[in-house]
Amino acid sequence: MAFVTRQLMRSVSSSSTASASAKKIIVKHVTVIGGGLMGAGIAQVAAATGHTVVLVDQTEDILAKSKKGIEESLRKVAKKKFAENPKAGDEFVEKTLSTIVTSTDAASVVHSTDLVVEAIVENLKVKNELFKRLDKFAAEHTIFASNTSSLQITSIANATTRQDRFAGLHFFNPVPVMKLVEVIKTPMTSQKTFESLVDFSKALGKHPVSCKDTPGFIVNRLLVPYLMEAIRLYERGDASKEDIDTAMKLGAGYPMGPFELLDYVGLDTTKFIVDGWHEMDAENPLHQPSPSLNKLVAENKFGKKTGEGFYKYK
């Protein structure tokens, strides 16, 4: 009986140890790499929900612009959220901004962070170089995540020695408004890492959905072929872009037509995604290039951000 008792105690002890080792990371400190629209948006929602944030980019000028954009966005949020109490709104803005610090040296700030979220240029080589470097300086428990919308998470994770603590965390623009976050689990991502990122997404007030590391994840995998088919419909002369947009808004209940959305997202971004998919699967008819899209991008007509795309903007 004593032998059985000892065995049971060892079993319980072993189980407790395993449970402790598998304990989820509660993310409190976040480092966001990239001060563009996406990175600034992620930093904003993280700070607004009680996380301490370090926002990193290459120059102080970029970071100053990012911080200014965050403040303007926060004031819009406060105006709605604290309509009856402007003073509380001002306090909310100041408190949120006080939890965001900036840096131009990513390696020097990741040693004490729980989560690194990367939101830089969609270039695999650049992302790999970044994560390979940060992997040497980040704490053992630190989770790495990429906000990429088109690159394979596994290919980025392989640049590090922490593939089990690496996943995709795909936010949508504008981050403070859009509720969805795609949490991408690679074959190497641990359940502990995945659950920690799901909890973090919920803590931001977002709605996380899970997807395997498949091209485009969920939203872009469905959305981009739809946008490309709209372009082909227009290229064939079957309908005007204006009528296609109107049809999808009034017939399908979409808030924006495909050409309006293409211009909003950026034609260069859409072309980059399609080109990447075409390279991986050249025979797939959904991934075929578009002459009119290629022409507009070659002319630097990317949409709203350049003043002209499929439509002209003042």
PDB file of N, CA and C in Angstrom, residues 153-224:
ATOM      1  N   ILE A 153       3.942  32.129 -41.824  1.00  0.00           N
ATOM      2  CA  ILE A 153       4.455  32.316 -40.468  1.00  0.00           C
ATOM      3  C   ILE A 153       5.608  31.351 -40.191  1.00  0.00           C
ATOM      4  N   THR A 154       5.487  30.125 -40.655  1.00  0.00           N
ATOM      5  CA  THR A 154       6.534  29.127 -40.426  1.00  0.00           C
ATOM      6  C   THR A 154       7.871  29.586 -40.984  1.00  0.00           C
ATOM      7  N   SER A 155       7.859  30.217 -42.158  1.00  0.00           N
ATOM      8  CA  SER A 155       9.099  30.690 -42.790  1.00  0.00           C
ATOM      9  C   SER A 155       9.758  31.793 -41.972  1.00  0.00           C
ATOM     10  N   ILE A 156       8.958  32.566 -41.256  1.00  0.00           N
ATOM     11  CA  ILE A 156       9.505  33.626 -40.402  1.00  0.00           C
ATOM     12  C   ILE A 156      10.012  33.013 -39.100  1.00  0.00           C
ATOM     13  N   ALA A 157       9.224  32.111 -38.534  1.00  0.00           N
ATOM     14  CA  ALA A 157       9.591  31.474 -37.259  1.00  0.00           C
ATOM     15  C   ALA A 157      10.888  30.693 -37.360  1.00  0.00           C
ATOM     16  N   ASN A 158      11.155  30.132 -38.528  1.00  0.00           N
ATOM     17  CA  ASN A 158      12.359  29.310 -38.710  1.00  0.00           C
ATOM     18  C   ASN A 158      13.658  30.102 -38.599  1.00  0.00           C
ATOM     19  N   ALA A 159      13.560  31.429 -38.587  1.00  0.00           N
ATOM     20  CA  ALA A 159      14.756  32.267 -38.404  1.00  0.00           C
ATOM     21  C   ALA A 159      15.162  32.327 -36.935  1.00  0.00           C
ATOM     22  N   THR A 160      14.312  31.765 -36.049  1.00  0.00           N
ATOM     23  CA  THR A 160      14.567  31.832 -34.614  1.00  0.00           C
ATOM     24  C   THR A 160      14.766  30.441 -34.026  1.00  0.00           C
ATOM     25  N   THR A 161      15.094  30.410 -32.732  1.00  0.00           N
ATOM     26  CA  THR A 161      15.216  29.140 -32.015  1.00  0.00           C
ATOM     27  C   THR A 161      13.993  28.909 -31.130  1.00  0.00           C
ATOM     28  N   ARG A 162      12.970  29.762 -31.291  1.00  0.00           N
ATOM     29  CA  ARG A 162      11.780  29.646 -30.447  1.00  0.00           C
ATOM     30  C   ARG A 162      10.527  29.400 -31.292  1.00  0.00           C
ATOM     31  N   GLN A 163      10.604  28.428 -32.188  1.00  0.00           N
ATOM     32  CA  GLN A 163       9.458  28.135 -33.063  1.00  0.00           C
ATOM     33  C   GLN A 163       8.200  27.780 -32.276  1.00  0.00           C
ATOM     34  N   ASP A 164       8.375  27.227 -31.083  1.00  0.00           N
ATOM     35  CA  ASP A 164       7.215  26.876 -30.255  1.00  0.00           C
ATOM     36  C   ASP A 164       6.577  28.112 -29.624  1.00  0.00           C
ATOM     37  N   ARG A 165       7.331  29.196 -29.569  1.00  0.00           N
ATOM     38  CA  ARG A 165       6.826  30.454 -29.008  1.00  0.00           C
ATOM     39  C   ARG A 165       6.683  31.504 -30.112  1.00  0.00           C
ATOM     40  N   PHE A 166       6.258  31.059 -31.257  1.00  0.00           N
ATOM     41  CA  PHE A 166       6.106  31.933 -32.423  1.00  0.00           C
ATOM     42  C   PHE A 166       4.753  31.644 -33.084  1.00  0.00           C
ATOM     43  N   ALA A 167       4.035  32.706 -33.445  1.00  0.00           N
ATOM     44  CA  ALA A 167       2.727  32.539 -34.091  1.00  0.00           C
ATOM     45  C   ALA A 167       2.407  33.778 -34.907  1.00  0.00           C
ATOM     46  N   GLY A 168       1.311  33.716 -35.621  1.00  0.00           N
ATOM     47  CA  GLY A 168       0.823  34.883 -36.348  1.00  0.00           C
ATOM     48  C   GLY A 168      -0.241  35.580 -35.525  1.00  0.00           C
ATOM     49  N   LEU A 169      -0.240  36.898 -35.555  1.00  0.00           N
ATOM     50  CA  LEU A 169      -1.250  37.691 -34.858  1.00  0.00           C
ATOM     51  C   LEU A 169      -1.663  38.786 -35.839  1.00  0.00           C
ATOM     52  N   HIS A 170      -2.668  38.462 -36.662  1.00  0.00           N
ATOM     53  CA  HIS A 170      -3.029  39.334 -37.777  1.00  0.00           C
ATOM     54  C   HIS A 170      -4.198  40.245 -37.415  1.00  0.00           C
ATOM     55  N   PHE A 171      -3.876  41.533 -37.233  1.00  0.00           N
ATOM     56  CA  PHE A 171      -4.879  42.556 -36.953  1.00  0.00           C
ATOM     57  C   PHE A 171      -5.382  43.147 -38.275  1.00  0.00           C
ATOM     58  N   PHE A 172      -6.465  43.925 -38.170  1.00  0.00           N
ATOM     59  CA  PHE A 172      -7.052  44.529 -39.361  1.00  0.00           C
ATOM     60  C   PHE A 172      -7.122  46.042 -39.207  1.00  0.00           C
ATOM     61  N   ASN A 173      -7.016  46.725 -40.335  1.00  0.00           N
ATOM     62  CA  ASN A 173      -6.938  48.184 -40.366  1.00  0.00           C
ATOM     63  C   ASN A 173      -8.336  48.797 -40.543  1.00  0.00           C
ATOM     64  N   PRO A 174      -8.672  49.828 -39.733  1.00  0.00           N
ATOM     65  CA  PRO A 174      -7.908  50.426 -38.637  1.00  0.00           C
ATOM     66  C   PRO A 174      -8.025  49.604 -37.348  1.00  0.00           C
ATOM     67  N   VAL A 175      -6.885  49.343 -36.736  1.00  0.00           N
ATOM     68  CA  VAL A 175      -6.819  48.443 -35.583  1.00  0.00           C
ATOM     69  C   VAL A 175      -7.736  48.867 -34.426  1.00  0.00           C
ATOM     70  N   PRO A 176      -7.815  50.164 -34.077  1.00  0.00           N
ATOM     71  CA  PRO A 176      -8.692  50.531 -32.952  1.00  0.00           C
ATOM     72  C   PRO A 176     -10.173  50.245 -33.206  1.00  0.00           C
ATOM     73  N   VAL A 177     -10.560  50.126 -34.474  1.00  0.00           N
ATOM     74  CA  VAL A 177     -11.975  49.940 -34.826  1.00  0.00           C
ATOM     75  C   VAL A 177     -12.316  48.481 -35.120  1.00  0.00           C
ATOM     76  N   MET A 178     -11.452  47.804 -35.868  1.00  0.00           N
ATOM     77  CA  MET A 178     -11.739  46.444 -36.329  1.00  0.00           C
ATOM     78  C   MET A 178     -11.576  45.432 -35.190  1.00  0.00           C
ATOM     79  N   LYS A 179     -12.591  44.635 -34.985  1.00  0.00           N
ATOM     80  CA  LYS A 179     -12.639  43.725 -33.831  1.00  0.00           C
ATOM     81  C   LYS A 179     -11.888  42.411 -34.046  1.00  0.00           C
ATOM     82  N   LEU A 180     -11.652  42.051 -35.297  1.00  0.00           N
ATOM     83  CA  LEU A 180     -11.101  40.725 -35.574  1.00  0.00           C
ATOM     84  C   LEU A 180      -9.580  40.652 -35.422  1.00  0.00           C
ATOM     85  N   VAL A 181      -9.118  39.531 -34.885  1.00  0.00           N
ATOM     86  CA  VAL A 181      -7.697  39.175 -34.897  1.00  0.00           C
ATOM     87  C   VAL A 181      -7.598  37.702 -35.300  1.00  0.00           C
ATOM     88  N   GLU A 182      -6.799  37.419 -36.320  1.00  0.00           N
ATOM     89  CA  GLU A 182      -6.541  36.042 -36.708  1.00  0.00           C
ATOM     90  C   GLU A 182      -5.303  35.554 -35.961  1.00  0.00           C
ATOM     91  N   VAL A 183      -5.463  34.496 -35.165  1.00  0.00           N
ATOM     92  CA  VAL A 183      -4.341  33.906 -34.435  1.00  0.00           C
ATOM     93  C   VAL A 183      -3.891  32.680 -35.229  1.00  0.00           C
ATOM     94  N   ILE A 184      -2.663  32.747 -35.745  1.00  0.00           N
ATOM     95  CA  ILE A 184      -2.174  31.721 -36.662  1.00  0.00           C
ATOM     96  C   ILE A 184      -1.220  30.770 -35.946  1.00  0.00           C
ATOM     97  N   LYS A 185      -1.605  29.505 -35.945  1.00  0.00           N
ATOM     98  CA  LYS A 185      -0.813  28.482 -35.269  1.00  0.00           C
ATOM     99  C   LYS A 185      -0.071  27.642 -36.303  1.00  0.00           C
ATOM    100  N   THR A 186       1.251  27.653 -36.226  1.00  0.00           N
ATOM    101  CA  THR A 186       2.050  26.811 -37.116  1.00  0.00           C
ATOM    102  C   THR A 186       2.114  25.402 -36.522  1.00  0.00           C
ATOM    103  N   PRO A 187       2.639  24.432 -37.273  1.00  0.00           N
ATOM    104  CA  PRO A 187       2.785  23.083 -36.712  1.00  0.00           C
ATOM    105  C   PRO A 187       3.682  23.039 -35.480  1.00  0.00           C
ATOM    106  N   MET A 188       4.514  24.087 -35.306  1.00  0.00           N
ATOM    107  CA  MET A 188       5.463  24.108 -34.188  1.00  0.00           C
ATOM    108  C   MET A 188       4.984  24.959 -33.017  1.00  0.00           C
ATOM    109  N   THR A 189       3.969  25.777 -33.219  1.00  0.00           N
ATOM    110  CA  THR A 189       3.470  26.646 -32.154  1.00  0.00           C
ATOM    111  C   THR A 189       2.888  25.809 -31.022  1.00  0.00           C
ATOM    112  N   SER A 190       3.340  26.063 -29.801  1.00  0.00           N
ATOM    113  CA  SER A 190       2.823  25.294 -28.666  1.00  0.00           C
ATOM    114  C   SER A 190       1.405  25.738 -28.323  1.00  0.00           C
ATOM    115  N   GLN A 191       0.669  24.841 -27.680  1.00  0.00           N
ATOM    116  CA  GLN A 191      -0.695  25.169 -27.243  1.00  0.00           C
ATOM    117  C   GLN A 191      -0.654  26.302 -26.227  1.00  0.00           C
ATOM    118  N   LYS A 192       0.377  26.308 -25.398  1.00  0.00           N
ATOM    119  CA  LYS A 192       0.559  27.363 -24.401  1.00  0.00           C
ATOM    120  C   LYS A 192       0.687  28.733 -25.080  1.00  0.00           C
ATOM    121  N   THR A 193       1.492  28.805 -26.130  1.00  0.00           N
ATOM    122  CA  THR A 193       1.669  30.059 -26.870  1.00  0.00           C
ATOM    123  C   THR A 193       0.362  30.471 -27.528  1.00  0.00           C
ATOM    124  N   PHE A 194      -0.295  29.532 -28.183  1.00  0.00           N
ATOM    125  CA  PHE A 194      -1.551  29.818 -28.866  1.00  0.00           C
ATOM    126  C   PHE A 194      -2.601  30.363 -27.886  1.00  0.00           C
ATOM    127  N   GLU A 195      -2.776  29.695 -26.766  1.00  0.00           N
ATOM    128  CA  GLU A 195      -3.775  30.124 -25.782  1.00  0.00           C
ATOM    129  C   GLU A 195      -3.412  31.476 -25.173  1.00  0.00           C
ATOM    130  N   SER A 196      -2.127  31.717 -24.979  1.00  0.00           N
ATOM    131  CA  SER A 196      -1.682  33.013 -24.447  1.00  0.00           C
ATOM    132  C   SER A 196      -2.047  34.145 -25.401  1.00  0.00           C
ATOM    133  N   LEU A 197      -1.904  33.903 -26.709  1.00  0.00           N
ATOM    134  CA  LEU A 197      -2.223  34.929 -27.708  1.00  0.00           C
ATOM    135  C   LEU A 197      -3.729  35.117 -27.870  1.00  0.00           C
ATOM    136  N   VAL A 198      -4.480  34.052 -27.719  1.00  0.00           N
ATOM    137  CA  VAL A 198      -5.951  34.168 -27.739  1.00  0.00           C
ATOM    138  C   VAL A 198      -6.404  35.028 -26.556  1.00  0.00           C
ATOM    139  N   ASP A 199      -5.848  34.762 -25.374  1.00  0.00           N
ATOM    140  CA  ASP A 199      -6.192  35.543 -24.179  1.00  0.00           C
ATOM    141  C   ASP A 199      -5.785  37.000 -24.342  1.00  0.00           C
ATOM    142  N   PHE A 200      -4.608  37.233 -24.910  1.00  0.00           N
ATOM    143  CA  PHE A 200      -4.134  38.599 -25.140  1.00  0.00           C
ATOM    144  C   PHE A 200      -5.086  39.339 -26.079  1.00  0.00           C
ATOM    145  N   SER A 201      -5.507  38.673 -27.146  1.00  0.00           N
ATOM    146  CA  SER A 201      -6.429  39.290 -28.110  1.00  0.00           C
ATOM    147  C   SER A 201      -7.739  39.677 -27.435  1.00  0.00           C
ATOM    148  N   LYS A 202      -8.239  38.792 -26.586  1.00  0.00           N
ATOM    149  CA  LYS A 202      -9.479  39.086 -25.856  1.00  0.00           C
ATOM    150  C   LYS A 202      -9.284  40.247 -24.892  1.00  0.00           C
ATOM    151  N   ALA A 203      -8.100  40.308 -24.267  1.00  0.00           N
ATOM    152  CA  ALA A 203      -7.804  41.410 -23.336  1.00  0.00           C
ATOM    153  C   ALA A 203      -7.794  42.758 -24.047  1.00  0.00           C
ATOM    154  N   LEU A 204      -7.507  42.740 -25.352  1.00  0.00           N
ATOM    155  CA  LEU A 204      -7.525  43.975 -26.150  1.00  0.00           C
ATOM    156  C   LEU A 204      -8.949  44.361 -26.551  1.00  0.00           C
ATOM    157  N   GLY A 205      -9.914  43.500 -26.236  1.00  0.00           N
ATOM    158  CA  GLY A 205     -11.288  43.749 -26.643  1.00  0.00           C
ATOM    159  C   GLY A 205     -11.570  43.259 -28.052  1.00  0.00           C
ATOM    160  N   LYS A 206     -10.699  42.385 -28.546  1.00  0.00           N
ATOM    161  CA  LYS A 206     -10.850  41.854 -29.903  1.00  0.00           C
ATOM    162  C   LYS A 206     -11.528  40.478 -29.880  1.00  0.00           C
ATOM    163  N   HIS A 207     -11.934  40.049 -31.067  1.00  0.00           N
ATOM    164  CA  HIS A 207     -12.514  38.708 -31.213  1.00  0.00           C
ATOM    165  C   HIS A 207     -11.526  37.847 -31.993  1.00  0.00           C
ATOM    166  N   PRO A 208     -10.803  36.953 -31.308  1.00  0.00           N
ATOM    167  CA  PRO A 208      -9.825  36.113 -32.011  1.00  0.00           C
ATOM    168  C   PRO A 208     -10.470  34.929 -32.721  1.00  0.00           C
ATOM    169  N   VAL A 209      -9.946  34.620 -33.899  1.00  0.00           N
ATOM    170  CA  VAL A 209     -10.309  33.385 -34.600  1.00  0.00           C
ATOM    171  C   VAL A 209      -9.019  32.640 -34.892  1.00  0.00           C
ATOM    172  N   SER A 210      -9.113  31.333 -34.962  1.00  0.00           N
ATOM    173  CA  SER A 210      -7.928  30.500 -35.152  1.00  0.00           C
ATOM    174  C   SER A 210      -7.835  30.002 -36.584  1.00  0.00           C
ATOM    175  N   CYS A 211      -6.611  29.947 -37.091  1.00  0.00           N
ATOM    176  CA  CYS A 211      -6.391  29.427 -38.441  1.00  0.00           C
ATOM    177  C   CYS A 211      -5.004  28.789 -38.507  1.00  0.00           C
ATOM    178  N   LYS A 212      -4.878  27.748 -39.314  1.00  0.00           N
ATOM    179  CA  LYS A 212      -3.572  27.152 -39.566  1.00  0.00           C
ATOM    180  C   LYS A 212      -2.763  28.080 -40.467  1.00  0.00           C
ATOM    181  N   ASP A 213      -1.500  27.760 -40.637  1.00  0.00           N
ATOM    182  CA  ASP A 213      -0.588  28.607 -41.415  1.00  0.00           C
ATOM    183  C   ASP A 213      -0.768  28.353 -42.914  1.00  0.00           C
ATOM    184  N   THR A 214      -1.911  28.775 -43.423  1.00  0.00           N
ATOM    185  CA  THR A 214      -2.256  28.603 -44.840  1.00  0.00           C
ATOM    186  C   THR A 214      -2.232  29.967 -45.516  1.00  0.00           C
ATOM    187  N   PRO A 215      -1.871  30.059 -46.806  1.00  0.00           N
ATOM    188  CA  PRO A 215      -1.754  31.360 -47.476  1.00  0.00           C
ATOM    189  C   PRO A 215      -2.996  32.232 -47.333  1.00  0.00           C
ATOM    190  N   GLY A 216      -2.804  33.455 -46.827  1.00  0.00           N
ATOM    191  CA  GLY A 216      -3.904  34.402 -46.685  1.00  0.00           C
ATOM    192  C   GLY A 216      -4.742  34.204 -45.451  1.00  0.00           C
ATOM    193  N   PHE A 217      -4.479  33.117 -44.690  1.00  0.00           N
ATOM    194  CA  PHE A 217      -5.245  32.793 -43.490  1.00  0.00           C
ATOM    195  C   PHE A 217      -6.738  32.671 -43.845  1.00  0.00           C
ATOM    196  N   ILE A 218      -7.624  33.333 -43.136  1.00  0.00           N
ATOM    197  CA  ILE A 218      -9.050  33.207 -43.456  1.00  0.00           C
ATOM    198  C   ILE A 218      -9.526  34.363 -44.337  1.00  0.00           C
ATOM    199  N   VAL A 219      -9.396  35.572 -43.819  1.00  0.00           N
ATOM    200  CA  VAL A 219      -9.997  36.734 -44.484  1.00  0.00           C
ATOM    201  C   VAL A 219      -9.397  36.980 -45.859  1.00  0.00           C
ATOM    202  N   ASN A 220      -8.077  37.099 -45.935  1.00  0.00           N
ATOM    203  CA  ASN A 220      -7.456  37.396 -47.233  1.00  0.00           C
ATOM    204  C   ASN A 220      -7.573  36.246 -48.223  1.00  0.00           C
ATOM    205  N   ARG A 221      -7.633  35.013 -47.694  1.00  0.00           N
ATOM    206  CA  ARG A 221      -7.778  33.855 -48.570  1.00  0.00           C
ATOM    207  C   ARG A 221      -9.109  33.920 -49.324  1.00  0.00           C
ATOM    208  N   LEU A 222     -10.133  34.491 -48.685  1.00  0.00           N
ATOM    209  CA  LEU A 222     -11.444  34.652 -49.312  1.00  0.00           C
ATOM    210  C   LEU A 222     -11.583  36.005 -50.007  1.00  0.00           C
ATOM    211  N   LEU A 223     -11.010  37.039 -49.391  1.00  0.00           N
ATOM    212  CA  LEU A 223     -11.207  38.401 -49.879  1.00  0.00           C
ATOM    213  C   LEU A 223     -10.427  38.709 -51.157  1.00  0.00           C
ATOM    214  N   VAL A 224      -9.152  38.335 -51.200  1.00  0.00           N
ATOM    215  CA  VAL A 224      -8.313  38.706 -52.338  1.00  0.00           C
ATOM    216  C   VAL A 224      -8.798  38.079 -53.647  1.00  0.00           C
TER     217      VAL A 224
END
